[in-house]
Coordinates of C-alpha atoms in Angstrom, one line a residue:
X1 CA -3.5 -1.0 18.2
X2 CA 0.2 -0.2 18.3
X3 CA 1.0 1.5 14.9
X4 CA 4.5 1.7 13.4
X5 CA 5.6 5.2 12.6
X6 CA 8.7 6.3 10.7
X7 CA 11.1 8.8 12.2
X8 CA 13.2 11.4 10.4
X9 CA 16.5 10.2 11.9
X10 CA 18.2 6.9 12.0
X11 CA 16.6 4.3 14.2
X12 CA 13.8 6.7 15.2
X13 CA 10.9 4.4 14.3
X14 CA 8.6 4.1 17.3
X15 CA 5.3 2.4 18.0
X16 CA 2.4 4.6 19.0
X17 CA -1.2 3.6 19.9
X18 CA -3.7 4.5 17.2
X19 CA -6.2 3.2 14.7
X20 CA -4.6 1.9 11.4
X21 CA -6.5 2.3 8.2
X22 CA -6.4 0.5 4.9
X23 CA -6.9 3.1 2.1
X24 CA -7.6 2.4 -1.5
X25 CA -6.8 5.2 -4.0
X26 CA -6.9 5.5 -7.7
X27 CA -3.7 6.7 -9.4
X28 CA -3.4 8.9 -12.4
X29 CA -0.8 9.2 -15.1
X30 CA 1.5 12.1 -15.3
X31 CA 3.9 13.9 -12.9
X32 CA 1.8 15.2 -10.0
X33 CA 0.8 14.2 -6.5
X34 CA -2.9 13.8 -6.9
X35 CA -4.8 10.6 -6.1
X36 CA -8.5 9.8 -5.9
X37 CA -9.4 8.1 -2.5
X38 CA -12.0 5.4 -3.1
X39 CA -12.3 3.6 0.2
X40 CA -11.0 3.5 3.8
X41 CA -11.4 0.6 6.3
X42 CA -10.2 0.6 9.9
X43 CA -8.3 -2.5 10.9
X44 CA -9.4 -4.1 14.1
X45 CA -7.1 -6.0 16.5
X46 CA -6.5 -9.4 15.2
X47 CA -7.5 -8.7 11.6
X48 CA -5.6 -10.3 8.8
X49 CA -4.4 -7.6 6.5
X50 CA -4.6 -9.7 3.4
X51 CA -8.2 -10.8 4.1
X52 CA -9.3 -7.3 4.9
X53 CA -7.6 -6.0 1.8
X54 CA -9.2 -8.6 -0.4
X55 CA -12.7 -7.9 0.9
X56 CA -12.1 -4.1 0.4
X57 CA -10.8 -4.5 -3.1
X58 CA -13.7 -6.8 -4.0
X59 CA -16.2 -4.2 -2.7
X60 CA -14.5 -1.4 -4.6
X61 CA -14.4 -3.3 -7.9
X62 CA -18.0 -4.3 -7.5
X63 CA -19.0 -0.6 -7.0
X64 CA -16.9 0.4 -10.0
X65 CA -18.6 -2.2 -12.2
X66 CA -22.1 -1.2 -11.0
X67 CA -21.3 2.5 -11.6
X68 CA -20.3 1.7 -15.2
X69 CA -16.6 2.6 -14.6
X70 CA -15.5 -0.8 -15.9
X71 CA -17.0 -2.9 -18.7
X72 CA -16.2 -6.4 -20.0
X73 CA -13.4 -6.0 -22.6
X74 CA -11.7 -3.1 -20.8
X75 CA -8.1 -3.4 -19.6
X76 CA -7.8 -5.2 -16.3
X77 CA -7.4 -3.1 -13.1
X78 CA -3.8 -2.9 -11.9
X79 CA -3.6 -3.3 -8.1
X80 CA -0.2 -1.9 -6.9
X81 CA 0.8 -2.4 -3.3
X82 CA 3.9 -2.3 -1.2
X83 CA 5.9 -5.1 0.5
X84 CA 3.5 -5.2 3.5
X85 CA 1.0 -7.1 1.4
X86 CA 1.1 -10.8 0.4
X87 CA 0.9 -10.5 -3.4
X88 CA 0.5 -14.1 -4.4
X89 CA -2.2 -14.6 -1.7
X90 CA -4.1 -11.5 -2.9
X91 CA -3.9 -12.8 -6.5
X92 CA -5.3 -16.1 -5.4
X93 CA -8.1 -14.5 -3.4
X94 CA -9.1 -12.1 -6.2
X95 CA -8.6 -14.5 -9.1
X96 CA -12.3 -14.2 -10.2
X97 CA -12.0 -10.4 -10.6
X98 CA -10.5 -8.5 -13.5
X99 CA -7.4 -7.5 -11.5
X100 CA -3.7 -7.7 -12.0
X101 CA -1.6 -7.7 -8.8
X102 CA 1.7 -6.0 -8.7
X103 CA 3.5 -5.9 -5.3
X104 CA 7.0 -5.2 -4.0
X105 CA 8.8 -8.1 -2.3
X106 CA 11.4 -8.1 0.4
X107 CA 15.0 -8.5 -0.8
X108 CA 15.4 -11.7 1.3
X109 CA 12.7 -13.7 -0.4
X110 CA 13.3 -17.1 -2.0
X111 CA 11.0 -18.2 -4.8
X112 CA 10.9 -21.4 -6.9
X113 CA 11.1 -22.2 -10.6
X114 CA 8.7 -24.5 -12.3
X115 CA 9.2 -28.2 -11.5
X116 CA 11.1 -30.0 -14.3
X117 CA 9.5 -32.9 -16.1
X118 CA 10.1 -36.3 -14.5
X119 CA 12.7 -38.4 -16.2
X120 CA 11.6 -41.6 -17.8
X121 CA 11.4 -44.5 -15.3
X122 CA 11.4 -42.2 -12.3
X123 CA 9.5 -43.6 -9.3
X124 CA 7.7 -41.7 -6.6
X125 CA 5.7 -38.5 -6.5
X126 CA 6.7 -35.9 -9.1
X127 CA 8.3 -32.7 -7.9
X128 CA 6.0 -29.7 -7.4
X129 CA 8.8 -27.1 -7.1
X130 CA 11.9 -26.5 -9.1
X131 CA 15.2 -24.9 -8.3
X132 CA 15.5 -21.9 -5.9
X133 CA 15.5 -18.3 -7.0
X134 CA 17.0 -16.3 -4.1
X135 CA 16.8 -12.6 -4.4
X136 CA 20.0 -12.2 -2.4
X137 CA 22.0 -14.8 -4.4
X138 CA 22.8 -13.7 -8.0
X139 CA 24.1 -17.2 -8.8
X140 CA 20.5 -18.5 -8.7
X141 CA 19.1 -16.0 -11.1
X142 CA 20.2 -17.2 -14.4
X143 CA 19.6 -15.3 -17.6
X144 CA 16.5 -13.0 -17.5
X145 CA 13.7 -13.4 -19.9
X146 CA 13.4 -9.6 -20.6
X147 CA 16.0 -6.9 -20.1
X148 CA 15.3 -3.2 -20.4
X149 CA 17.8 -0.3 -20.2
X150 CA 16.4 3.2 -20.0
X151 CA 17.1 6.6 -18.5
X152 CA 14.7 8.3 -16.0
X153 CA 14.4 11.9 -15.1
X154 CA 14.8 11.5 -11.3
X155 CA 16.7 8.2 -11.0
X156 CA 19.1 8.4 -13.9
X157 CA 20.0 5.2 -15.8
X158 CA 17.8 2.3 -14.9
X159 CA 18.2 -1.5 -15.5
X160 CA 15.0 -3.6 -15.5
X161 CA 15.2 -7.4 -15.7
X162 CA 12.3 -9.9 -15.5
X163 CA 12.2 -13.6 -14.9
X164 CA 9.0 -15.6 -15.9
X165 CA 7.1 -18.2 -14.0
X166 CA 8.4 -17.9 -10.4
X167 CA 6.3 -18.9 -7.4
X168 CA 6.6 -19.0 -3.6
X169 CA 6.7 -22.4 -1.9
X170 CA 3.7 -22.3 0.4
X171 CA 3.3 -24.3 3.6
X172 CA 0.3 -25.2 5.7
X173 CA 1.1 -22.6 8.3
X174 CA -0.2 -19.1 9.2
X175 CA -2.4 -17.9 6.4
X176 CA -2.6 -21.3 4.7
X177 CA -3.1 -23.4 7.8
X178 CA -6.8 -24.1 7.1
X179 CA -6.3 -24.8 3.4
X180 CA -7.6 -28.3 2.4
X181 CA -5.7 -30.4 0.0
X182 CA -2.6 -29.4 -1.9
X183 CA -1.5 -25.8 -1.8
X184 CA -1.8 -23.9 -5.1
X185 CA 1.2 -23.0 -7.3
X186 CA 0.9 -19.2 -7.7
X187 CA 3.2 -18.4 -10.6
X188 CA 4.1 -14.9 -11.6
X189 CA 6.8 -12.7 -13.1
X190 CA 9.5 -11.3 -11.0
X191 CA 10.9 -7.8 -12.0
X192 CA 14.1 -6.3 -10.6
X193 CA 14.5 -2.6 -10.9
X194 CA 18.0 -1.0 -10.3
X195 CA 18.5 2.7 -10.6
X196 CA 21.7 4.8 -10.4
X197 CA 20.6 7.5 -7.9
X198 CA 17.8 8.7 -5.7
X199 CA 16.4 12.3 -5.4
X200 CA 17.3 12.3 -1.7
X201 CA 20.9 11.4 -2.4
X202 CA 20.7 8.1 -0.5
X203 CA 22.3 4.9 -1.9
X204 CA 19.7 3.2 -4.1
X205 CA 18.7 -0.4 -3.3
X206 CA 17.2 -2.7 -6.0
X207 CA 13.4 -3.1 -6.0
X208 CA 11.9 -6.5 -6.5
X209 CA 8.4 -6.7 -7.9
X210 CA 6.0 -9.7 -8.3
X211 CA 3.5 -9.6 -11.2
X212 CA 0.6 -12.0 -11.0
X213 CA 0.6 -12.7 -14.8
X214 CA 3.1 -14.8 -16.7
X215 CA 4.6 -14.6 -20.2
X216 CA 4.5 -10.8 -20.1
X217 CA 5.6 -9.0 -23.3
X218 CA 8.2 -6.3 -23.3
X219 CA 5.6 -3.5 -23.1
X220 CA 3.9 -4.9 -20.0
X221 CA 7.2 -5.2 -18.1
X222 CA 8.1 -1.6 -19.0
X223 CA 4.7 -0.5 -17.8
X224 CA 4.8 -2.5 -14.5
X225 CA 7.9 -0.8 -13.0
X226 CA 6.6 2.7 -14.0
X227 CA 3.2 1.9 -12.5
X228 CA 4.9 0.9 -9.2
X229 CA 6.8 4.2 -9.0
X230 CA 3.4 6.0 -9.4
X231 CA 2.4 4.3 -6.1
X232 CA 4.4 6.7 -4.1
X233 CA 1.8 9.4 -4.9
X234 CA -0.2 7.9 -2.1
X235 CA 2.4 9.1 0.4
X236 CA 1.8 12.7 -0.8
X237 CA -1.9 12.1 0.0
X238 CA -1.2 10.9 3.5
X239 CA 1.1 13.9 4.1
X240 CA -1.7 16.2 2.9
X241 CA -4.2 14.6 5.2
X242 CA -2.0 14.7 8.2
X243 CA 0.0 17.9 7.9
X244 CA -2.5 20.2 6.1
X245 CA -6.0 18.8 6.8
X246 CA -5.2 17.6 10.3
X247 CA -6.0 13.9 10.1
X248 CA -4.0 13.2 13.3
X249 CA -4.5 16.5 15.1
X250 CA -7.7 15.8 17.2
X251 CA -7.3 13.4 20.1
X252 CA -10.3 11.2 19.3
X253 CA -11.6 8.8 22.0
X254 CA -13.6 6.3 20.0
X255 CA -13.1 4.4 16.8
X256 CA -16.5 5.6 15.5
X257 CA -15.3 9.2 15.8
X258 CA -12.1 8.2 14.0
X259 CA -14.1 6.8 11.1
X260 CA -16.3 9.9 10.9
X261 CA -13.2 12.2 11.0
X262 CA -11.4 10.0 8.3
X263 CA -14.3 10.1 5.9
X264 CA -14.8 13.8 6.5
X265 CA -11.2 14.5 5.5
X266 CA -11.5 12.2 2.5
X267 CA -14.6 14.2 1.4
X268 CA -12.7 17.5 1.9
X269 CA -9.8 16.2 -0.2
X270 CA -12.2 15.1 -2.9
X271 CA -13.6 18.6 -3.0
X272 CA -10.1 20.0 -3.5
X273 CA -9.5 17.5 -6.3
X274 CA -12.7 18.5 -8.1
X275 CA -11.7 22.1 -7.8
X276 CA -8.4 21.6 -9.6
X277 CA -9.5 23.5 -12.7
X278 CA -11.6 26.2 -10.9
X279 CA -9.1 27.8 -8.5
X280 CA -6.5 30.4 -9.2
X281 CA -2.9 29.9 -8.4
X282 CA -2.0 32.0 -5.3
X283 CA 1.7 31.2 -5.4
X284 CA 4.4 32.3 -2.9
X285 CA 7.2 34.5 -4.2
X286 CA 9.6 31.6 -4.0
X287 CA 7.4 29.1 -5.9
X288 CA 7.6 28.5 -9.6
X289 CA 4.6 29.3 -11.8
X290 CA 2.6 26.3 -12.9
X291 CA -0.3 25.7 -15.3
X292 CA -3.7 25.2 -13.7
X293 CA -3.7 21.5 -14.5
X294 CA -0.4 21.0 -12.7
X295 CA -1.1 22.6 -9.3
X296 CA -0.4 20.6 -6.2
X297 CA -3.1 19.9 -3.5
X298 CA -1.6 22.5 -1.1
X299 CA -1.8 25.2 -3.8
X300 CA -5.3 24.2 -4.7
X301 CA -6.3 24.5 -1.0
X302 CA -4.7 27.9 -0.9
X303 CA -6.9 29.2 -3.7
X304 CA -10.0 27.4 -2.6
X305 CA -10.7 30.2 -0.1
X306 CA -11.7 32.5 -3.0
X307 CA -13.8 29.9 -4.6
X308 CA -15.8 28.7 -1.6
X309 CA -17.9 32.0 -1.2
X310 CA -19.2 31.6 -4.8
X311 CA -20.4 28.0 -4.2
X312 CA -24.0 27.3 -3.2
X313 CA -24.6 25.8 0.2
X314 CA -27.5 23.5 1.1
X315 CA -27.4 24.7 4.7
X316 CA -29.3 27.7 6.0
X317 CA -27.8 30.7 7.7
X318 CA -26.9 29.8 11.3
X319 CA -29.1 31.4 13.9
X320 CA -27.5 33.5 16.6
X321 CA -27.4 31.6 19.9
X322 CA -25.6 31.6 23.2
X323 CA -23.6 28.7 24.6
X324 CA -25.3 26.5 27.2
X325 CA -24.5 26.7 30.9
X326 CA -22.7 23.4 30.9
X327 CA -22.3 21.2 33.9
X328 CA -22.6 23.0 37.2
X329 CA -19.4 23.5 39.1
X330 CA -18.7 20.8 41.7
X331 CA -20.9 18.2 39.9
X332 CA -19.0 15.1 38.9
X333 CA -19.2 13.7 35.4
X334 CA -21.4 10.6 35.5
X335 CA -20.6 9.7 31.9
X336 CA -16.8 9.2 31.6
X337 CA -15.2 8.9 28.3
X338 CA -14.7 5.3 27.1
X339 CA -11.3 3.7 27.5
X340 CA -9.9 1.4 24.9
X341 CA -7.0 -0.9 25.7
X342 CA -4.1 -1.0 23.2
X343 CA -3.8 -4.4 21.6
X344 CA -0.5 -5.9 20.4
X345 CA -0.3 -8.4 17.7
X346 CA 1.1 -11.7 19.0
X347 CA 1.3 -15.2 17.6
X348 CA -1.6 -17.4 18.9
X349 CA 0.7 -20.4 19.0
X350 CA 3.4 -18.8 21.1
X351 CA 4.2 -20.8 24.2
X352 CA 5.8 -19.5 27.3
X353 CA 9.3 -20.7 28.0
X354 CA 9.7 -23.4 30.6
X355 CA 12.2 -22.8 33.4
X356 CA 12.8 -26.5 33.9
X357 CA 13.7 -27.3 30.3
X358 CA 16.7 -26.0 28.4
X359 CA 15.7 -24.2 25.2
X360 CA 17.9 -24.4 22.1
X361 CA 18.9 -21.0 20.8
X362 CA 17.4 -20.0 17.4
X363 CA 19.4 -19.5 14.3
X364 CA 20.8 -15.9 14.4
X365 CA 20.5 -15.6 10.6
X366 CA 17.3 -17.4 9.6
X367 CA 16.5 -17.9 5.9
X368 CA 13.1 -16.9 4.9
X369 CA 11.7 -19.5 2.5
X370 CA 8.9 -19.0 0.0

């Protein structure tokens, strides 16, 4: 598929052919860049990201329960995702699991308040949706239910405001096209995080979060925005896999080889994570000293070379051998490498424009409902 990659400069984002993966990691508390990869699934052309993610999360949670990592009565599992995931839909698909969904929403979203009670003597069908709550229009916000003012180490003063019982207005289109009956009302809590500065020096933009639970107390709102900031630890894991362990270095020709290589790197990363308290810190002269429990993945990998010879290996000593003769010169290759066409995601209901009919231009600034 064509995968979106981020460039370093302005407007340097390009699309490159590759195999996209959906990765689930466990986050830890504290200031570090470690994560625990739990599962990785390759997305096929035409797959729905929300459906694949729901099946993946369900499988991971079932394995955690069977392994005894979660018991009835324990706190619910907090699922934190970025804006590329449909949070209300994930919460609806995973409603039978002990999961709390916390996702970031685009800043142009428009949600709805609860429908008001019908007035006495009103005829007709009662309203299902209340007034609009537009993220880009402060006049529609009203007074927040919870307000928190705090100071963070990296971002400076932070203002957190939360509004209870907001839901998107769903329609029988795209993901909900085959839904029978009335569409559900997926209420949640909207949290707006505004900070004063960013570590990179860029102008900070407000972050909008959607929490799948309603009537949150002050402590849960304070925990939600901090948990979302911990989500950025997964970016350090991807950087480690790509730049240090060489996830994208080999030019693999088949998706099966990509799956094997991905799981091999996740296994190697897990070995480094398990060796966090066993390796010594081989720091560079310009690096600051750190305690053993605060070493980064790259510094653990640097000291792993002294630990590996002391570990037992289940493999035997390799026997000396010579390379084979290979294919004789002049003989053609009768088993060419497989070729995979690059698929682009297009709308199945897209119609080709007719040259005989005049088409009406679309609205240059569409408003995204729901």
